Coordinates of C-alpha atoms in Angstrom, one line a residue:
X20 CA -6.7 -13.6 53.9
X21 CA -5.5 -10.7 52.5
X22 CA -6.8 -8.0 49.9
X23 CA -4.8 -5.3 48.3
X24 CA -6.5 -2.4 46.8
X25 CA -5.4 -0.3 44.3
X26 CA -7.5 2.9 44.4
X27 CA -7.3 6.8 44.0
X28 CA -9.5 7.4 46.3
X29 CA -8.0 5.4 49.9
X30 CA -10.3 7.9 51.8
X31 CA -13.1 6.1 51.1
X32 CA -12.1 2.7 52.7
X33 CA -11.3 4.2 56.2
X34 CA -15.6 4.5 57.5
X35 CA -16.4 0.4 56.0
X36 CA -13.2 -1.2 57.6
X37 CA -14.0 1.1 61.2
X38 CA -17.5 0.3 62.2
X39 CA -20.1 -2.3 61.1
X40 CA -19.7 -6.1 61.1
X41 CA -17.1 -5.7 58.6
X42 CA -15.0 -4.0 60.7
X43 CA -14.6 -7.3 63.2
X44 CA -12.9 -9.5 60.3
X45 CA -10.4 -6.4 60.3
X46 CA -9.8 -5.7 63.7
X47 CA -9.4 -9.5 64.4
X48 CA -6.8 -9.4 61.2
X49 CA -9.0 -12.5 59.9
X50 CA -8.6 -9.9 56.6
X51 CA -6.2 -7.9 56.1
X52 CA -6.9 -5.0 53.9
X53 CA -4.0 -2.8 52.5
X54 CA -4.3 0.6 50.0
X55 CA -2.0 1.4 47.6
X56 CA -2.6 4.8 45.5
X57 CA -1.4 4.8 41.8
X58 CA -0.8 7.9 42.3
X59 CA 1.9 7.6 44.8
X60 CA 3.8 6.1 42.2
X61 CA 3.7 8.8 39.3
X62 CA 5.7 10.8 38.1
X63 CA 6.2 14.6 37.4
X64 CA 5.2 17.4 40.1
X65 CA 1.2 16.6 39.4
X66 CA 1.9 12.9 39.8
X67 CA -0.5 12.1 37.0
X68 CA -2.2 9.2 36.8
X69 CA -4.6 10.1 33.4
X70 CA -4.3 11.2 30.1
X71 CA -6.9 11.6 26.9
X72 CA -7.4 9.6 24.8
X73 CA -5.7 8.5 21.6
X74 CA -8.1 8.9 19.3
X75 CA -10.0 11.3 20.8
X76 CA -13.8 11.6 22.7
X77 CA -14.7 12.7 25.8
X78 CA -13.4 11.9 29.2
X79 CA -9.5 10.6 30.0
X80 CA -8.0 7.2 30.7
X81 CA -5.9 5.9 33.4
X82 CA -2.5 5.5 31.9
X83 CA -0.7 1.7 32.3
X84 CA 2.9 2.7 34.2
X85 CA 1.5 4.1 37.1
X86 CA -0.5 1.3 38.0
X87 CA 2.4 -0.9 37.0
X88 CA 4.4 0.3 39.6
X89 CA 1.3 0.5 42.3
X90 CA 0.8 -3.0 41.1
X91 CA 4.4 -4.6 41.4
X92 CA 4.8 -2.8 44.5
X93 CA 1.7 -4.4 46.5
X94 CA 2.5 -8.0 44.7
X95 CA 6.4 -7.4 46.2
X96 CA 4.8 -6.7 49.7
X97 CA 2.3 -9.7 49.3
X98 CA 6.0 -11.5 48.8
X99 CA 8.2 -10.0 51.3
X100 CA 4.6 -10.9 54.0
X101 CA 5.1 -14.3 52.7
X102 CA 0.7 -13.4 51.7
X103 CA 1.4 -15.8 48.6
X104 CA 0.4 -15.1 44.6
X105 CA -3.0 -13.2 44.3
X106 CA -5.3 -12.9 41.1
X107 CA -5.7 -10.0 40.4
X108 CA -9.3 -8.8 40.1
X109 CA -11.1 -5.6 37.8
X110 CA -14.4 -4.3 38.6
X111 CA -15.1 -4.1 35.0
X112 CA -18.8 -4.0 32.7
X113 CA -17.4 -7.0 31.0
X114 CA -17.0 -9.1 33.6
X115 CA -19.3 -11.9 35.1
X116 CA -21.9 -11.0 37.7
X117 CA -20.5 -11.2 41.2
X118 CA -23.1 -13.7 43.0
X119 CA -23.6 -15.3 45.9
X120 CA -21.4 -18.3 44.4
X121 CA -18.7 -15.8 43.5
X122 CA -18.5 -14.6 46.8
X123 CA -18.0 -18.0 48.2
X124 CA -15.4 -18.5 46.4
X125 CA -13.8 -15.3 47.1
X126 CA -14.2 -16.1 50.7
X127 CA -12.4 -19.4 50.4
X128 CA -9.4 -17.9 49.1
X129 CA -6.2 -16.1 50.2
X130 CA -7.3 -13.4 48.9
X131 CA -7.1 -10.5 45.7
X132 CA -5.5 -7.5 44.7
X133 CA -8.3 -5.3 43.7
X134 CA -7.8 -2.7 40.9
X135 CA -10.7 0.3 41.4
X136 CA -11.1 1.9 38.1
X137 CA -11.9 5.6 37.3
X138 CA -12.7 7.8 34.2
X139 CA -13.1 6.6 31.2
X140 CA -11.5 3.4 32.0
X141 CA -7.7 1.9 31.9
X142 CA -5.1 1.8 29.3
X143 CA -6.2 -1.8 27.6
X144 CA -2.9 -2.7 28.0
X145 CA -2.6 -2.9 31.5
X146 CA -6.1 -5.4 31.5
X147 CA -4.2 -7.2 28.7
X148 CA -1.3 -7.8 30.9
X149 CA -1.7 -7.9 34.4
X150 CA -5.6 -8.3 35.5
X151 CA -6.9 -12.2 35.5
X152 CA -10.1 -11.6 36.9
X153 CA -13.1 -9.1 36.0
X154 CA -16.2 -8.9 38.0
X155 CA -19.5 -6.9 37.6
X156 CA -22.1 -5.6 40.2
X157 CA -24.7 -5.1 37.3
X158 CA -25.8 -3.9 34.5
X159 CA -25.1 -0.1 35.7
X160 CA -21.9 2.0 35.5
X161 CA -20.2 3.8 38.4
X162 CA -17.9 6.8 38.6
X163 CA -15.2 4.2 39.7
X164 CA -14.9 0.7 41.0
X165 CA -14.2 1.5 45.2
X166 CA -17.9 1.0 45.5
X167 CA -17.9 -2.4 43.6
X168 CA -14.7 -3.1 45.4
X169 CA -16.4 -2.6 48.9
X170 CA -19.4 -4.5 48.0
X171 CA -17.1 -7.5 47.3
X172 CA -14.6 -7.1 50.6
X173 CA -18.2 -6.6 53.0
X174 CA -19.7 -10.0 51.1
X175 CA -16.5 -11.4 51.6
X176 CA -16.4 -10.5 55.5
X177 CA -19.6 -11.3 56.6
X178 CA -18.6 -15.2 55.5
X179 CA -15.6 -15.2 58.1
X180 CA -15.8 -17.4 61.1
X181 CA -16.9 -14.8 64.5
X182 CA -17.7 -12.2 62.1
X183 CA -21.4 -12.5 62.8
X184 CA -22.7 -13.1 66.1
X185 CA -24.5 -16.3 64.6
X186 CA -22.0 -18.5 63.3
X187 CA -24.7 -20.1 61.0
X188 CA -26.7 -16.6 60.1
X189 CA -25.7 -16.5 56.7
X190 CA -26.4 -19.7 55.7
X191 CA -29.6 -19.1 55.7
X192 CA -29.6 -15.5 53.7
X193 CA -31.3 -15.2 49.8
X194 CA -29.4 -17.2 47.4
X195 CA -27.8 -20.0 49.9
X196 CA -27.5 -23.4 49.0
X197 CA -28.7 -24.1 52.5
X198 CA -32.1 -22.6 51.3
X199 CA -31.4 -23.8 48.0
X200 CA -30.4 -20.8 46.5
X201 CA -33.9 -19.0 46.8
X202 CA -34.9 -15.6 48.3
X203 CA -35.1 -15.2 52.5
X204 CA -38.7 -15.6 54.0
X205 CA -40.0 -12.7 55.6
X206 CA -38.5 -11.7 59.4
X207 CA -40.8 -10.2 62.2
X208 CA -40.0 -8.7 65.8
X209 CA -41.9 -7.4 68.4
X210 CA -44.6 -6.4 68.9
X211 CA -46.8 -8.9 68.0
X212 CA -49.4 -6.5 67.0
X213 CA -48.1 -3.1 65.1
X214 CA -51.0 -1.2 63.5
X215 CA -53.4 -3.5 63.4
X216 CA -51.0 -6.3 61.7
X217 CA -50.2 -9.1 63.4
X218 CA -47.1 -11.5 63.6
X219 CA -48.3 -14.4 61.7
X220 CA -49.5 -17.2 63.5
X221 CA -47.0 -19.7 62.6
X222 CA -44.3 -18.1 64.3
X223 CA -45.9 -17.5 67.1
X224 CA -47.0 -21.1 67.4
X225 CA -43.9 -23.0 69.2
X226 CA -44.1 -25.4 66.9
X227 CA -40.7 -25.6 64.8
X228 CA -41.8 -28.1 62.0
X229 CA -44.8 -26.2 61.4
X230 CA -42.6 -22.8 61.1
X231 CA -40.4 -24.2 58.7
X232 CA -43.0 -25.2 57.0
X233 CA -44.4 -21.8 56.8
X234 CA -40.6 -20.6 55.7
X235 CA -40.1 -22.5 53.3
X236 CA -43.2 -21.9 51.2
X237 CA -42.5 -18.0 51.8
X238 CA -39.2 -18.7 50.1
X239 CA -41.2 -20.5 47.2
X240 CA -43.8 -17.4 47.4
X241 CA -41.5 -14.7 47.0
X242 CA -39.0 -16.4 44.6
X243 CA -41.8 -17.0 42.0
X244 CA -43.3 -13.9 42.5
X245 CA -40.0 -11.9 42.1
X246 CA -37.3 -14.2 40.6
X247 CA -38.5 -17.1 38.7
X248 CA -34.9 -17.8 37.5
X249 CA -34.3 -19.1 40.7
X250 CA -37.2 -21.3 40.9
X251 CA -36.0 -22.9 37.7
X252 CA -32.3 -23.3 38.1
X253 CA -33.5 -24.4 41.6
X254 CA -35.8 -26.9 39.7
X255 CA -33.5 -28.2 37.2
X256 CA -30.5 -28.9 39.7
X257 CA -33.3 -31.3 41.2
X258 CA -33.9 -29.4 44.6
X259 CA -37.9 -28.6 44.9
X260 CA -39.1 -31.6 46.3
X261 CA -43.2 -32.8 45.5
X262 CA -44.2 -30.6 48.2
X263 CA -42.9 -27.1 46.4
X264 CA -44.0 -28.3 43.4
X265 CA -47.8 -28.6 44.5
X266 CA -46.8 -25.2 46.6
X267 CA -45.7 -23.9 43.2
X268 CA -48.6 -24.9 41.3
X269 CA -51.3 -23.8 44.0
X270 CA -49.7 -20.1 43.3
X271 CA -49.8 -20.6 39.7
X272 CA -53.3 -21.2 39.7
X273 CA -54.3 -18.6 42.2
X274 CA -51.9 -15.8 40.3
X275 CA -54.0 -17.3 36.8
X276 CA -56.8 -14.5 35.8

């Protein structure tokens, strides 16, 4: 798998793909991550890569030819590697929420050439021509897409086979269809007592039907409490079985004034 990133800011790749679990999907070459600055391929002594805007208002816009260039330069490397066709993704507020679905299929693939925007934005023409993907990380905006971009290549990493020390970790993380697709239970560690709170009893018990037991009515607990969406989509895809439903309804009633 391989991602190509096409960023001004390269500096700020160097710490994620160096220490953390990310690092080992790196390091292993299970991903291969390369940065390309737009910049690089500008022209004039400033190497300028932004311009105002044609019809005025505040801020400037990343101008189309020099990320044209970056871009046909890292799609002629991905060739010349024999790395294959990539999409081509923007981190953009148009695009579709990146969930844990998303990520899957992200993780699946051969990869992405990522384009990290700044400013005001990118010449519209560019997007028109070239970008075939556009993802969101929310309803927020950010002073350029590197953070978005990491988000997605650490969600991505954590999926690879070795990368976590439990093969089968994730698949029980918030929003897993092993779980689902509801929220994680709560996690507790020694010691069993800390200030005058105690581990509850159920995981101390031994007794591994009875723990799951208590799991999977957290999950049911703290996805109605905090995301009900989840508890319906989770409901309408047929998943809660009689069980979570008189689980469900027991909170209702308690929650009722």
């Amino acid at each position: 798998m391989r991602f190509d990133v096409l960023t001004l800011f390269p500096e700020l790749f160097a710490p994620f793909i160096e220490a953390g679990i990310a690092r080992r999907a790196y390091a292993s070459g299970q991903i291969v991550l390369k940065l390309w600055n737009p910049r690089d391929f500008a022209e004039g002594n400033y190497r300028r890569v932004d311009d105002r805007p044609f019809g005025g208002g505040p801020g400037m816009v990343m101008m189309a030819e020099p990320l044209a260039r970056c871009l046909q330069a890292a799609q002629a490397d991905r060739a010349q590697a024999q790395a294959g066709e990539a999409p081509v993704l923007l981190f953009s507020p148009i695009g579709a929420a990146l969930n844990h679905a998303a990520v899957e299929r992200w993780s699946a693939g051969a990869g992405a050439i990522l384009i990290c925007g700044r400013y005001e934005g990118i010449d519209q023409r560019f997007i028109d021509r070239h970008v075939t993907h556009q993802v969101s990380l929310g309803d927020f905006v950010l002073s350029g897409g590197e953070i978005a971009a990491l988000a997605l290549l650490d969600a991505v990493a954590r999926l690879q086979p070795g990368v976590l020390h439990d093969e089968g970790s994730h698949q029980l993380d918030s929003f897993n269809p092993a779980v689902d697709g509801l929220l994680d239970c709560p996690h507790y560690t020694r010691p069993e007592d800390w200030d005058g709170q105690r581990v509850p009893a159920e995981l101390l018990s031994g007794h591994h039907a009875q723990i799951e037991r208590w799991r999977r009515g957290q999950r049911l607990r703290l996805t109605a409490t905090h995301r009900p969406d989840l508890i319906a989509a989770a409901r309408a895809a047929g998943l809660l079985t009689a069980q979570d439903e008189t689980l469900l309804a027991r909170l209702t009633d308690t929650a009722a004034p």
